Each structure stands twice: as structure tokens, then as C-alpha cells.
Tab-separated table of C-alpha atoms in Angstrom:
chain	number	residue	atom	x	y	z
H	1088	THR	CA	65.238	51.335	134.739
H	1089	HIS	CA	62.814	49.450	136.956
H	1090	ILE	CA	64.269	46.230	138.378
H	1091	GLN	CA	62.384	43.290	139.813
H	1092	PRO	CA	64.775	40.759	141.366
H	1093	HIS	CA	63.796	37.143	141.035
H	1094	VAL	CA	65.860	34.247	142.344
H	1095	SER	CA	65.392	31.416	139.897
H	1096	ASP	CA	65.453	27.700	140.612
H	1097	PHE	CA	68.676	27.498	138.622
H	1098	PRO	CA	71.500	26.520	141.028
H	1099	HIS	CA	74.086	29.229	141.897
H	1100	SER	CA	72.356	31.865	139.814
H	1101	VAL	CA	70.131	34.868	140.012
H	1102	ALA	CA	67.751	35.989	137.294
H	1103	VAL	CA	66.756	39.631	137.151
H	1104	VAL	CA	63.999	41.081	135.023
H	1105	ILE	CA	65.082	44.432	133.569
H	1106	GLU	CA	62.264	46.374	131.944
H	1107	GLU	CA	63.038	48.752	129.082
H	1108	LEU	CA	66.443	47.275	128.323
H	1109	SER	CA	66.714	48.891	124.894
H	1110	PRO	CA	69.319	51.693	124.633
H	1111	PRO	CA	67.921	55.202	125.134
H	1112	LYS	CA	68.019	57.702	122.259
H	1113	VAL	CA	70.612	60.456	122.814
H	1114	ASP	CA	70.545	63.023	119.982
H	1115	GLY	CA	71.434	60.381	117.399
H	1116	ASN	CA	74.728	59.650	119.165
H	1117	GLU	CA	74.753	55.843	119.239
H	1118	ALA	CA	77.985	55.609	121.246
H	1119	ALA	CA	76.538	57.781	124.009
H	1120	ALA	CA	73.312	55.751	123.939
H	1121	LEU	CA	75.256	52.512	124.247
H	1122	ASP	CA	77.381	53.900	127.110
H	1123	GLU	CA	74.205	55.000	128.885
H	1124	ALA	CA	72.567	51.585	128.360
H	1125	LEU	CA	75.672	49.741	129.649
H	1126	SER	CA	75.852	52.069	132.643
H	1127	SER	CA	72.187	51.345	133.388
H	1128	ILE	CA	72.811	47.585	133.167
H	1129	ASP	CA	75.884	47.883	135.407
H	1130	ASP	CA	73.816	49.881	137.929
H	1131	ALA	CA	71.214	47.092	137.934
H	1132	ILE	CA	73.851	44.388	138.414
H	1133	GLU	CA	75.489	46.310	141.257
H	1134	SER	CA	72.135	47.043	142.916
H	1135	VAL	CA	70.652	43.546	142.689
H	1136	LEU	CA	73.703	41.293	142.869
H	1137	GLY	CA	75.988	43.533	144.935
H	1138	LEU	CA	78.821	43.251	142.412
H	1139	PRO	CA	80.916	46.458	142.500
H	1140	ARG	CA	82.049	48.100	139.279
H	1141	SER	CA	85.609	48.020	140.592
H	1142	LEU	CA	85.584	44.269	139.831
H	1143	LEU	CA	84.066	44.619	136.349
H	1144	SER	CA	86.370	43.287	133.636
H	1145	PRO	CA	87.466	45.923	131.130
H	1146	SER	CA	86.398	43.520	128.377
H	1147	SER	CA	82.820	42.570	127.555
H	1148	GLN	CA	81.294	40.748	124.633
H	1149	LEU	CA	78.172	41.309	122.584
H	1150	LEU	CA	77.376	37.857	121.221
H	1151	SER	CA	75.081	37.108	118.308
H	1152	TYR	CA	74.043	33.601	117.282
H	1153	ARG	CA	72.041	32.799	114.133
H	1154	HIS	CA	70.864	29.587	112.498
H	1155	ASN	CA	73.231	26.667	113.277
H	1156	GLU	CA	75.606	28.889	115.306
H	1157	ALA	CA	76.692	27.819	118.808
H	1158	TYR	CA	79.538	28.023	121.322
H	1159	TYR	CA	80.449	24.676	122.752
H	1160	ASN	CA	81.290	23.535	126.309
H	1161	HIS	CA	83.740	25.775	128.153
H	1162	HIS	CA	84.554	27.363	131.506
H	1163	ASP	CA	84.908	31.123	131.994
H	1164	CYS	CA	87.820	30.811	134.442
H	1165	TRP	CA	91.491	29.968	134.303
H	1166	PRO	CA	92.987	29.836	137.833
H	1167	GLY	CA	96.742	29.574	137.927
H	1168	THR	CA	97.279	30.089	134.185
H	1169	VAL	CA	97.527	33.882	133.894
H	1170	ALA	CA	98.796	36.745	136.027
H	1171	LEU	CA	95.586	38.783	135.706
H	1172	PRO	CA	92.657	38.425	138.139
H	1173	ASP	CA	90.339	35.552	137.237
H	1174	ARG	CA	86.698	35.747	136.102
H	1175	HIS	CA	84.782	35.111	139.329
H	1176	ILE	CA	81.211	35.834	138.167
H	1177	THR	CA	79.800	35.640	134.639
H	1178	VAL	CA	76.758	37.777	133.870
H	1179	LEU	CA	74.721	37.128	130.721
H	1180	VAL	CA	72.125	39.755	129.784
H	1181	TYR	CA	69.718	38.299	127.234
H	1182	LEU	CA	68.682	40.933	124.679
H	1183	THR	CA	66.403	38.672	122.635
H	1184	THR	CA	63.958	35.876	123.397
H	1185	VAL	CA	64.541	32.487	121.777
H	1186	GLU	CA	61.716	29.968	122.021
H	1187	THR	CA	62.627	26.520	123.360
H	1188	GLU	CA	61.827	24.843	120.027
H	1189	ASP	CA	64.345	27.196	118.318
H	1190	GLY	CA	67.319	26.056	120.458
H	1191	GLY	CA	69.833	28.625	121.648
H	1192	GLY	CA	69.634	27.920	125.377
H	1193	THR	CA	72.596	28.280	127.741
H	1194	HIS	CA	73.239	24.675	128.737
H	1195	PHE	CA	75.019	23.458	131.906
H	1196	PRO	CA	75.631	19.734	131.250
H	1197	TYR	CA	76.786	18.802	134.770
H	1198	LEU	CA	73.680	20.434	136.243
H	1199	HIS	CA	71.388	18.933	133.569
H	1200	THR	CA	69.959	22.453	133.154
H	1201	THR	CA	69.288	24.704	130.178
H	1202	VAL	CA	68.360	28.360	130.601
H	1203	GLN	CA	66.341	29.650	127.664
H	1204	PRO	CA	67.052	33.284	126.640
H	1205	VAL	CA	64.277	35.734	127.486
H	1206	ALA	CA	64.787	39.370	126.486
H	1207	GLY	CA	65.414	41.583	129.495
H	1208	THR	CA	66.615	38.840	131.837
H	1209	LEU	CA	70.002	38.435	133.382
H	1210	LEU	CA	71.735	35.186	134.359
H	1211	ALA	CA	74.685	35.260	136.748
H	1212	PHE	CA	76.816	32.318	137.860
H	1213	ASN	CA	79.909	31.759	139.974
H	1214	ASN	CA	82.875	30.413	137.995
H	1215	LEU	CA	85.009	29.680	141.056
H	1216	THR	CA	84.744	27.626	144.208
H	1217	PRO	CA	86.643	28.527	147.371
H	1218	ARG	CA	89.963	26.840	147.992
H	1219	PRO	CA	89.887	25.162	151.420
H	1220	THR	CA	92.196	26.680	154.027
H	1221	PHE	CA	93.311	24.823	157.131
H	1222	THR	CA	93.358	26.213	160.676
H	1223	GLY	CA	94.765	23.726	163.140
H	1224	SER	CA	92.951	20.441	162.629
H	1225	ALA	CA	89.723	21.996	161.348
H	1226	THR	CA	88.951	22.852	157.753
H	1227	ASN	CA	87.564	26.349	157.102
H	1228	LEU	CA	85.837	26.833	153.775
H	1229	SER	CA	85.588	30.551	153.160
H	1230	CYS	CA	82.829	31.851	150.895
H	1231	SER	CA	85.004	34.602	149.453
H	1232	VAL	CA	87.439	33.961	146.641
H	1233	VAL	CA	90.600	36.033	146.424
H	1234	ALA	CA	92.923	36.404	143.433
H	1235	GLY	CA	94.817	33.192	142.846
H	1236	GLU	CA	92.900	31.264	145.500
H	1237	GLY	CA	89.825	30.066	143.619
H	1238	LEU	CA	89.376	26.769	141.842
H	1239	CYS	CA	87.439	26.463	138.593
H	1240	ASN	CA	83.883	25.385	139.433
H	1241	ALA	CA	83.505	22.288	137.235
H	1242	SER	CA	79.704	22.352	137.471
H	1243	MET	CA	79.653	25.719	135.671
H	1244	LEU	CA	80.817	24.147	132.395
H	1245	HIS	CA	78.397	25.660	129.885
H	1246	ALA	CA	77.584	26.033	126.205
H	1247	SER	CA	75.363	28.107	123.974
H	1248	LEU	CA	73.257	25.513	122.193
H	1249	PRO	CA	72.812	25.831	118.424
H	1250	ILE	CA	70.011	27.989	117.048
H	1251	THR	CA	67.846	25.478	115.154
H	1252	SER	CA	65.485	27.925	113.428
H	1253	LYS	CA	66.324	30.086	110.417
H	1254	HIS	CA	64.127	32.819	111.930
H	1255	ALA	CA	65.635	32.984	115.442
H	1256	ASN	CA	68.528	35.121	116.639
H	1257	LYS	CA	70.165	35.099	120.070
H	1258	LEU	CA	71.751	38.358	121.213
H	1259	VAL	CA	73.576	38.396	124.558
H	1260	LEU	CA	75.689	40.926	126.453
H	1261	GLN	CA	78.357	39.078	128.431
H	1262	ARG	CA	80.093	40.757	131.402
H	1263	TRP	CA	82.627	39.321	133.833
H	1264	TYR	CA	83.383	40.306	137.417
H	1265	LEU	CA	86.936	39.530	138.501
H	1266	THR	CA	88.472	38.248	141.739
H	1267	ALA	CA	90.307	41.573	142.115
H	1268	PRO	CA	90.333	44.949	140.351
H	1269	THR	CA	92.279	45.012	137.100
H	1270	PRO	CA	95.655	46.710	137.617
H	1271	GLY	CA	95.602	50.240	136.243
H	1272	MET	CA	91.798	50.489	136.123
H	1273	ALA	CA	90.303	53.332	138.170
H	1274	ASP	CA	87.465	52.561	140.596
H	1275	THR	CA	84.165	53.963	139.379
């Protein structure tokens, strides 16, 4: 897969153009083809964004939105509410293009920004902000977020806007990178 990194003007995000995103053919074995395609996408994410597979959530979602379907405002993090590591980075890989007039954009209301899906692009955003730590009388704001120390980044509230056309379809692969490796998951 050939990768051309492109930093977009979208705050706290990186867009990456991935050519030939469609799954390769592997002797009619669709599961193997899907595994190979996901591995290729994960390689691209690790290469361009520097996100190690050891932090990849064991769960992913393949999302499909058709006419009048949407997913309303939400955050992808939950600091302090579960014992598992939190979702630090969300990565959306757009598998279809949806024209602006057909709706379906990923909307960030606090940023007054909508990212329109374009097949073969990737959108990544940080769900957490660092928790301030105090050293003496000075405040040190670390850029790294460790398990249990991040705060939900309110500005990353987002929604998948409704598809307004009967002919449009939005297909997205959603991956999450955690604040720490998932217990029991082997590093790859």
C-alpha cells in the first residue's frame, strides 16, 4: 500500500490518503483477505501516526449508514468509569465517498467542523487531554496520557450526520488506540 501523509487543517487530526484500500483477493478466502486488509491499514496507521499495535483495542467496528441513518453526538472516552484502558485515539478509515449534498459527514459541533467522507482517507483524533500535574509551585502539563490520568476532551464531541440521499452509503472502519495495552493481549 502506498501512503501519502497529509496533515489537514482539521484541529487535532491527521488525514492520510491510502491508495488501493480495497481488500486483496486471497484464493477466495474472504476472512484471510479481510485480515490482510486490516493488517495493511494497521501498518499504515503505525507508520504515519506512530501508533503501536500494542495499544490497538481488540474491538473495532465496521459502520454502515444509509438513507436517514446517523449516530448522534457522543465522546469515544470514559475516564474513571471502567477498569479497562481508555480510548485515547479514534481512527476512522473512510471506505466510501459521500458528497457534501448527501450528508453523512463526521461533525464536531464544538469545533464547528464537519469532515466529509472520502474513500481511502483516514481521520484520527485525540479523545483525551492531559491531566495537569503539579511540581512545586509550577504546573507541568505533560503531552502523554497514561491509563486513568486523561480527561475526556470535550471538543472531540462528534456525530455522524444523517445520510440525506437515498443513493448514498457511508462505510467506515473505526479503530481505537488505548491509553495502555489491554490486559491479556499479546504485543504484535
